[in-house]
Coordinates of C-alpha atoms in Angstrom, one line a residue:
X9 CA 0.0 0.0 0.0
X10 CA 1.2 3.5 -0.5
X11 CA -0.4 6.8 0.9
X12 CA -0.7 9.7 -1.8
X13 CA -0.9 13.3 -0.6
X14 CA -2.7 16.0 -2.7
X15 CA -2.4 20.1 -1.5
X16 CA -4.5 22.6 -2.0
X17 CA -2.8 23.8 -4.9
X18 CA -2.9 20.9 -6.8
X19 CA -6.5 20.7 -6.7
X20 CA -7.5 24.1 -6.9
X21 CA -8.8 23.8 -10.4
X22 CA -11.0 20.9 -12.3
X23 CA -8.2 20.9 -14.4
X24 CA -6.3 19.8 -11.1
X25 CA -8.5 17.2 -10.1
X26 CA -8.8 15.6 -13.6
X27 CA -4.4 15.5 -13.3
X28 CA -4.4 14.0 -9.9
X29 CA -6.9 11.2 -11.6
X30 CA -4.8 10.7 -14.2
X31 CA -1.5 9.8 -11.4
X32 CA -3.9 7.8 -9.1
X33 CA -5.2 5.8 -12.2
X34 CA -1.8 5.1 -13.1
X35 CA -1.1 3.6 -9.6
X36 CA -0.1 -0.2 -10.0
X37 CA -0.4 -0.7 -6.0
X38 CA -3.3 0.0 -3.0
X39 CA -3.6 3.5 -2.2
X40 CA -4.9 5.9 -0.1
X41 CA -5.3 9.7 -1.2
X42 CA -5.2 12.6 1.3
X43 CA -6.7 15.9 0.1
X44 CA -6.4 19.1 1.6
X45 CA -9.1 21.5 0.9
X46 CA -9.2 23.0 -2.5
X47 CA -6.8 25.9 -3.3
X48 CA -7.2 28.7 -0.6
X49 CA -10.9 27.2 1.1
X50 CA -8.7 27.1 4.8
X51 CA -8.3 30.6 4.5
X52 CA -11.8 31.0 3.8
X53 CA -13.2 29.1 5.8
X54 CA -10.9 30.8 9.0
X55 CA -13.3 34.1 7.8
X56 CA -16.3 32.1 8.2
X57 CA -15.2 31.2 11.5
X58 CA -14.2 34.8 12.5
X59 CA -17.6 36.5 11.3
X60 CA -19.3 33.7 13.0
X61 CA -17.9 33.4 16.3
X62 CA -17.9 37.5 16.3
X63 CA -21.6 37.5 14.9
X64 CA -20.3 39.8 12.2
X65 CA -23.1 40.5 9.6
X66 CA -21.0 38.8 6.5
X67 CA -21.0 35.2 7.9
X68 CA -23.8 34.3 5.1
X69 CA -21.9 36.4 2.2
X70 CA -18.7 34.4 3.4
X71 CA -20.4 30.7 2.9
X72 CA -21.9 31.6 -0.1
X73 CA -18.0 32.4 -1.4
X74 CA -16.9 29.1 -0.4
X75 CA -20.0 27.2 -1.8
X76 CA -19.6 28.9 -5.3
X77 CA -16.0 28.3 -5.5
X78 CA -16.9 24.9 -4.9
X79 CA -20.2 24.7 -7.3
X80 CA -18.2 26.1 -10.3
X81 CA -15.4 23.3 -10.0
X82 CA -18.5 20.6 -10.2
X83 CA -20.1 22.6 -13.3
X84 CA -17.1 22.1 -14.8
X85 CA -16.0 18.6 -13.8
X86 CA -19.1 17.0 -14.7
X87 CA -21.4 19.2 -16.3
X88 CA -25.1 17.8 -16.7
X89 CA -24.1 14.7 -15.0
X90 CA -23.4 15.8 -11.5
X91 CA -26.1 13.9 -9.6
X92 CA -23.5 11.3 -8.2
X93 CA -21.8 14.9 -6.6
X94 CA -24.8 16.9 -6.1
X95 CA -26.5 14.9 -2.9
X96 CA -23.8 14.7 -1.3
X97 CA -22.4 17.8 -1.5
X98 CA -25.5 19.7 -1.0
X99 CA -25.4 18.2 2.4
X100 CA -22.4 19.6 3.6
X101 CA -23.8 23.1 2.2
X102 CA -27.1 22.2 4.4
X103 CA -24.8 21.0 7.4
X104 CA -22.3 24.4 7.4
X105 CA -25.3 26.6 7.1
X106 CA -26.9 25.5 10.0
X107 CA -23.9 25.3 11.6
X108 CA -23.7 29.1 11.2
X109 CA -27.2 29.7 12.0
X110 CA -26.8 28.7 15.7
X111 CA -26.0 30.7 18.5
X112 CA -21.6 29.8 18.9
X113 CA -20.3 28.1 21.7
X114 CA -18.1 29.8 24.1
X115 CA -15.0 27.7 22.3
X116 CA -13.1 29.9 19.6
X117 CA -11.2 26.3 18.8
X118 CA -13.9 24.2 19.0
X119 CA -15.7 26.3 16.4
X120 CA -12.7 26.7 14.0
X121 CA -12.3 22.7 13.7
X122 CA -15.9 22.0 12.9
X123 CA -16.2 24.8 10.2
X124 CA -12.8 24.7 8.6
X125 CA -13.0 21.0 8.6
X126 CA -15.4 21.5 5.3
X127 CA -13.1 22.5 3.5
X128 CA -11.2 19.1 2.8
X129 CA -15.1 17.2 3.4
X130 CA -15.9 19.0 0.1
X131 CA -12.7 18.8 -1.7
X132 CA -12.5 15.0 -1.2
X133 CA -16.4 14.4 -2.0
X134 CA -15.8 16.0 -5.1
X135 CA -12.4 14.0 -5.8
X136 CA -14.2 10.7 -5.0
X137 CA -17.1 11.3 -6.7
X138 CA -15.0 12.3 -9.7
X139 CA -13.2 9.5 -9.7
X140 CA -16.0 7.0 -9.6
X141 CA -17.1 8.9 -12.4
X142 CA -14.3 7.9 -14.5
X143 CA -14.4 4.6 -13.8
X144 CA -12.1 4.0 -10.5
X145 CA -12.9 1.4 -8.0
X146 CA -12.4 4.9 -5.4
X147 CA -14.4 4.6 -2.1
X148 CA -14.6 8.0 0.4
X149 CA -13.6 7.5 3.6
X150 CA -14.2 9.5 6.6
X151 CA -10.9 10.3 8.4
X152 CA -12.6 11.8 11.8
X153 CA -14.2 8.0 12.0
X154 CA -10.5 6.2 11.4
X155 CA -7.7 8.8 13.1
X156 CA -9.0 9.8 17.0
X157 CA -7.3 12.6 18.4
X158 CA -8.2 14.0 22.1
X159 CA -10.5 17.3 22.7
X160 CA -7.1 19.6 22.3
X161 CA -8.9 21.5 20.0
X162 CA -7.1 23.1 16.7
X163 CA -4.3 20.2 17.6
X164 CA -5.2 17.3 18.4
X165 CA -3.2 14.8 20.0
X166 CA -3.3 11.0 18.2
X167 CA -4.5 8.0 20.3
X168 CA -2.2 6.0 17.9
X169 CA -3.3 2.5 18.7
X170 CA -7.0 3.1 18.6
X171 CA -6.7 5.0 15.2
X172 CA -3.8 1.9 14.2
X173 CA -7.2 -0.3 14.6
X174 CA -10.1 1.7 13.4
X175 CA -7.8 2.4 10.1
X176 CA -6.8 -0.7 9.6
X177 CA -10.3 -2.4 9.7
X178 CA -12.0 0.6 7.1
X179 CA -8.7 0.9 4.9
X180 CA -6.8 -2.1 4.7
X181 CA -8.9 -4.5 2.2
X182 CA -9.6 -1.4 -0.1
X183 CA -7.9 -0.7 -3.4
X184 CA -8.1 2.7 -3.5
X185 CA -9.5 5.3 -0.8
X186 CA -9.9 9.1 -0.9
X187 CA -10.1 10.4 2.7
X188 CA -9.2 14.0 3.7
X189 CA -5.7 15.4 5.3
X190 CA -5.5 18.0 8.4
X191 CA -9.1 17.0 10.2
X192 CA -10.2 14.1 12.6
X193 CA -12.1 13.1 14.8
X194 CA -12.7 12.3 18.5
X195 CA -14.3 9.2 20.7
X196 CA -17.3 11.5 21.3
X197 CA -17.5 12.1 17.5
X198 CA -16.6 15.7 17.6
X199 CA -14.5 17.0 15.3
X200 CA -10.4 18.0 15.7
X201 CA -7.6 19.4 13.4
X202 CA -4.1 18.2 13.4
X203 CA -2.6 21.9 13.0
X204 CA -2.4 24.2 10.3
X205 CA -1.2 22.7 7.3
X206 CA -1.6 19.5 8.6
X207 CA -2.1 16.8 5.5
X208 CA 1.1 16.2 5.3
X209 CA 1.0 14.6 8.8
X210 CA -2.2 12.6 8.3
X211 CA -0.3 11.4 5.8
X212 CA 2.1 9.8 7.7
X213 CA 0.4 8.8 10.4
X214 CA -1.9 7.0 8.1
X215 CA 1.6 5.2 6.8
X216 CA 2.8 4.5 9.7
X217 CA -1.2 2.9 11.0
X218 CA -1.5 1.0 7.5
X219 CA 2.3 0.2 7.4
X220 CA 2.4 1.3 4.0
X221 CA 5.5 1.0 1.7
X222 CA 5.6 5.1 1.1
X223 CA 4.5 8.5 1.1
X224 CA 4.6 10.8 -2.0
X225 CA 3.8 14.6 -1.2
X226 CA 2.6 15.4 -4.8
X227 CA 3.5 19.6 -4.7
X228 CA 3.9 22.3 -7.7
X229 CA 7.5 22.0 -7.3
X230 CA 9.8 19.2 -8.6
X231 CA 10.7 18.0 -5.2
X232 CA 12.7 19.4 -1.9
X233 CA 14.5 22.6 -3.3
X234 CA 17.3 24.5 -1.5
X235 CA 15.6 27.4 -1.8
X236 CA 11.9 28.5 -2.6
X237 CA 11.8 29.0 -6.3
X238 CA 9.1 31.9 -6.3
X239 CA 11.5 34.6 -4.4
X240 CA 15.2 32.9 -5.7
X241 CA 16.6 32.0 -9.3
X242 CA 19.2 29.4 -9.6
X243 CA 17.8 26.7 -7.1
X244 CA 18.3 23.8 -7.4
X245 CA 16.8 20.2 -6.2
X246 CA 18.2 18.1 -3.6
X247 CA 17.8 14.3 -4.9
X248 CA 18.2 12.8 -1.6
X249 CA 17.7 13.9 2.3
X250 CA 18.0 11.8 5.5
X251 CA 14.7 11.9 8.2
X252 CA 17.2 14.1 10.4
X253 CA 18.3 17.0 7.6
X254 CA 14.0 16.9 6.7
X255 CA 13.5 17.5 10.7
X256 CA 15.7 20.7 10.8
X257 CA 13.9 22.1 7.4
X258 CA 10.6 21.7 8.6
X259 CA 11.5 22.7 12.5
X260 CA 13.3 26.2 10.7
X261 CA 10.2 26.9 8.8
X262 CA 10.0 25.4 5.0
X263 CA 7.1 24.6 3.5
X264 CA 7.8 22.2 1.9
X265 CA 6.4 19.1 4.8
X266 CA 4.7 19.3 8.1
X267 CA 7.3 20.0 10.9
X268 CA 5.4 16.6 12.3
X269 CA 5.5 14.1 9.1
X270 CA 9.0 13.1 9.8
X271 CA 8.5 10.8 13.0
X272 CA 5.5 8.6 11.9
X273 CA 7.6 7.7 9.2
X274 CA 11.1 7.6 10.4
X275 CA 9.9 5.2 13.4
X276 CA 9.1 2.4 11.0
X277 CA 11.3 3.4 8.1
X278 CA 8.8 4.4 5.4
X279 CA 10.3 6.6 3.2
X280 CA 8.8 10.2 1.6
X281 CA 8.3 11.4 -1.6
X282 CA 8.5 14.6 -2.8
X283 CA 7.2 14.8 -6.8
X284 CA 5.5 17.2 -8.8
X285 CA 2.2 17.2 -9.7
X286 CA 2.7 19.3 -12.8
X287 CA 5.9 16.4 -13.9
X288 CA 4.8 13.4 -12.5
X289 CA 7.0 11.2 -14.5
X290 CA 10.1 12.7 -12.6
X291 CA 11.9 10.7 -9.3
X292 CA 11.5 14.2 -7.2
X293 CA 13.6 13.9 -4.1
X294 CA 13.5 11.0 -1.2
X295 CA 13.5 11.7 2.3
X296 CA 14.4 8.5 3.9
X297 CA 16.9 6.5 6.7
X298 CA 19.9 7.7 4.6
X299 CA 23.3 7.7 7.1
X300 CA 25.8 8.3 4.8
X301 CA 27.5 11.7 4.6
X302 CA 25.4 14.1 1.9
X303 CA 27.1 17.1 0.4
X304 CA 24.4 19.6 0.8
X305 CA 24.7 22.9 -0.6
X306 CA 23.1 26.2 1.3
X307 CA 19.4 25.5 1.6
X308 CA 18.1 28.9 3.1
X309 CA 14.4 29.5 4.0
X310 CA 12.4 32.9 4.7
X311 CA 9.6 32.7 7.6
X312 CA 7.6 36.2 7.5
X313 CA 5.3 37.0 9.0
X314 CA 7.2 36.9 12.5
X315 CA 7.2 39.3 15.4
X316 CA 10.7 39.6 17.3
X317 CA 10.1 39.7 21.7
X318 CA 12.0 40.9 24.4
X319 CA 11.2 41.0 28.0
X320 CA 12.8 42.0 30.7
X321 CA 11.7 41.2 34.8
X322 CA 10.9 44.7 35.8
X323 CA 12.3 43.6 39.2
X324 CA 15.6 43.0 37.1
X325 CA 16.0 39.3 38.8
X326 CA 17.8 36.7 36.1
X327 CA 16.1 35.2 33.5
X328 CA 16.8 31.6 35.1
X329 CA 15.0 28.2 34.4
X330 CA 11.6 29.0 36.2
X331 CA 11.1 32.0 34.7
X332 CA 11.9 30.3 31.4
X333 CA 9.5 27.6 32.1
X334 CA 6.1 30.6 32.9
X335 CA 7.2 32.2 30.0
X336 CA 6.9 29.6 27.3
X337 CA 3.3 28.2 29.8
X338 CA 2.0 31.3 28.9
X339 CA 2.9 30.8 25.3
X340 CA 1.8 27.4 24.8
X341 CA -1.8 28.5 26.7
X342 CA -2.0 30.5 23.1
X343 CA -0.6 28.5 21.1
X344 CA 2.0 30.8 19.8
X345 CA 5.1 28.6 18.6
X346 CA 8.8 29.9 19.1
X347 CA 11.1 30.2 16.2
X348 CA 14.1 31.0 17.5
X349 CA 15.0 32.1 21.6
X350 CA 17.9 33.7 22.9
X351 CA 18.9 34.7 26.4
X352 CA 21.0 37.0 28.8
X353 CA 21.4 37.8 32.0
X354 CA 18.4 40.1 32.6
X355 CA 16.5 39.9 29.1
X356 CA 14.9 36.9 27.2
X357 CA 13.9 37.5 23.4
X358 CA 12.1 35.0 21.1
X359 CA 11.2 34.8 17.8
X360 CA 7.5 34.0 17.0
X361 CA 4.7 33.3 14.3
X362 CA 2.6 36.5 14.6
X363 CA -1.2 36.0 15.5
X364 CA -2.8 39.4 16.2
X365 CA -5.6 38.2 18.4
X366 CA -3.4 35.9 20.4
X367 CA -0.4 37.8 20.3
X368 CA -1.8 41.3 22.1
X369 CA -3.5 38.8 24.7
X370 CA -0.2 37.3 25.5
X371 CA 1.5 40.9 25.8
X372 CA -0.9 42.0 28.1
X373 CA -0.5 39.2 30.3
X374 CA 3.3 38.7 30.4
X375 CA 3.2 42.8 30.9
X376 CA 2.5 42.2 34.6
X377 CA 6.2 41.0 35.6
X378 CA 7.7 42.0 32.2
X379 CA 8.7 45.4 30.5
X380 CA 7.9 44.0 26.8
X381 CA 9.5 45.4 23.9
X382 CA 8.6 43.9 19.7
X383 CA 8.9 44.2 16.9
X384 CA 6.4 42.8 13.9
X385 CA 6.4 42.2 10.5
X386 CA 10.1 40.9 11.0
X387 CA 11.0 37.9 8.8
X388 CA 13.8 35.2 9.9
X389 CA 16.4 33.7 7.5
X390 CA 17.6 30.3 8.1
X391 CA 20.8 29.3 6.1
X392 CA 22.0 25.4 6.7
X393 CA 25.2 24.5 5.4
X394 CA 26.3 28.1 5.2
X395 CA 28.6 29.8 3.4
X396 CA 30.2 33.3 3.6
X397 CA 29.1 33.9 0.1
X398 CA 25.6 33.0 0.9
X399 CA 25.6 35.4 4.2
X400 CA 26.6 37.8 2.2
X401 CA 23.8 37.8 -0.3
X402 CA 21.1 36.7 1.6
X403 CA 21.9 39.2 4.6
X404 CA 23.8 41.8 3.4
X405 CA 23.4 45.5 5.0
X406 CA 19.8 44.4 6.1
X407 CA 18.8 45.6 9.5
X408 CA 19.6 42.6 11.7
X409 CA 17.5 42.5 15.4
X410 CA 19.0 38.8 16.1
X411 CA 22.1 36.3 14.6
X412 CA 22.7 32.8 16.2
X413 CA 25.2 30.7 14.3
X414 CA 26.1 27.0 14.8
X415 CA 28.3 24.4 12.6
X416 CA 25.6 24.0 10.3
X417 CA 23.1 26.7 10.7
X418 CA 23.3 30.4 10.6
X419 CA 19.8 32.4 11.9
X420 CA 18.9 36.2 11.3
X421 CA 15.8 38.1 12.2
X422 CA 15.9 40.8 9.9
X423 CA 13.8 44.1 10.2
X424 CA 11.5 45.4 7.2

């Protein structure tokens, strides 16, 4: 068995979902598809979510953007001949209204997982049904009903050997399944996500459940790249990574996996496929238990969207392991990740992905013992296997707030 896994991008189109048909039908082995939701549907979904929990007047007028989106992918995929689609996709329509015509519960998380989860619900009842269409044995399978997570809302935690069984007995015997990426479910049949940008991870923990041979990450690039093609020229692709170079790629912010696809797989040895979508017929790179030395050239990554954070006790005591431990308890309680951290005597600064709600509701709590100076809108370059040169160009005379260099790695938080 191997597990295929389809992002947004690649189905953003009909003329996406008829190309991923055409590299699923030309699959000599058992496999299961995940699909994230079509082209940018998270994103608007999440203003669903915000209009709705807020009781903002535009909660209808956002729905009705996500349903046409939607509506005008079916038109095209199967014209007059959409009543294999239509029933069941008009029920999700029926179910996320109603959904929206309730009072919201006290729970901004618990809201967010059982709107956004739509979003891949509708991408993969289209897929399937499309599919079936064109003559492929391709059954839809709920993933909330085969991966349980606990009620950690918005990140849900795996109970792997209840999901190893309730996979294995709906996926094992089938020859080809279409199930969704990024949402699942609980024991109480509520509804969880993994994290943002999660299908790659439901990939691999479905690999890992099914003990499948592989996991190919189909993408609109032609496989792991040192660099991301849309800002750099000259980039080139790296044929071959080990599970532990992947880790450090992921952890320093590239997009290219989940920061969490990498242990499912590397704990049984299943390796990961990188391949384009767009080039099918081309190897893409491998992420797998490789322990031979790899020359690597500079592979350099830009996170924006970061805000730069320095607090110092305003009863100037040191910055020493307890105080350490409250500050990153009051981080995780809003689920605000670190980037990068560095530390002094009296001052603590960290690097983290900027979430204006959460963000000015952390601030005001760690204000109380803090004096709290940021930055936003700073971005942080990551250079492994650096280079002079490659400092140099990437960094420049750019403002820098923040450098941390290893063996291997170089860091900068860079002002705008």
């Amino acid at each position: 068995m191997k597990i295929y896994k389809f992002g947004g991008a690649s189905v953003k189109s009909a003329d996406g979902v008829r190309n991923l048909e055409k590299i699923v039908g030309n699959a000599n082995d058992k496999v299961v598809v995940v699909v994230s939701a079509m082209g940018k549907m998270t994103n608007a979904l999440e203003c669903v979510v915000n209009s709705f929990f807020n009781k903002k007047s535009d909660t209808a007028q956002n729905i009705e953007k996500v349903i046409t989106y939607h509506e005008e992918i079916i038109k095209e995929l199967f014209g007059e001949n959409r009543v294999s689609v239509d029933l069941m996709i008009e029920e999700l329509f029926s179910n996320l209204r109603e959904i929206t015509n309730q009072k919201p519960s006290l729970s901004y998380d618990y809201e967010y997982d059982r709107i956004v989860s739509f979003g891949e619900l509708m991408s993969t009842t289209i897929v399937a049904a499309y599919l079936q269409s064109r003559g492929l044995e391709a059954e839809w399978i709920d993933i909330r009903r085969c991966i349980i997570t606990d009620q950690n809302y918005r990140e849900g935690n795996v109970d792997m050997e209840l999901s190893r069984r309730l996979s294995s007995e709906v996926m094992m015997e089938k020859k080809l399944c279409i199930t969704q990426g990024f949402i699942a479910g609980t024991a109480t049949n509520q509804t969880t996500t993994l994290g943002r940008e999660g299908s790659d991870y439901t990939a691999a923990i479905l690999a890992n459940l099914l003990d499948a041979e592989s996991v190919t990450i189909w993408k609109d690039v032609p496989g792991v790249m040192n660099a991301d093609p849309k800002k750099y020229k000259d980039v080139q692709i790296i044929p071959v990574l080990s599970y532990k170079e992947a880790i450090e790629l992921s952890y320093c912010g590239a997009s290219v996996i989940h920061p969490k696809t990498v242990k499912p797989l590397q704990n049984k040895k299943i390796p990961l496929y990188v391949r384009s979508f767009i080039e099918p017929e081309k190897p893409g790179s491998a992420i797998c238990n490789y322990t031979q030395p790899i020359d690597l050239p500079p592979i350099y990554i830009n996170k924006g969207n970061q805000v730069l954070l320095s607090l110092t006790p305003r009863d100037f005591s040191f910055i020493a392991e307890e105080r350490l431990s409250k500050i990153f308890g009051v981080l995780a309680s809003y689920r605000l990740k670190s980037s990068l951290v560095q530390t002094s005597a009296i001052s603590f600064s960290l690097c983290v992905d900027y979430n204006e709600v959460n963000f000015q509701k952390m601030i005001d709590e760690l204000r109380d013992e803090y004096e709290v100076l940021y930055n936003t809108d700073v971005e942080l370059i990551t250079i492994r296997h650096y280079t002079k040169e490659i400092v140099d160009k990437l960094v420049g005379e750019k403002k820098v707030y923040v450098e941390q260099r290893n063996r291997l790695t170089a860091r900068f938080i860079i002002g705008n």
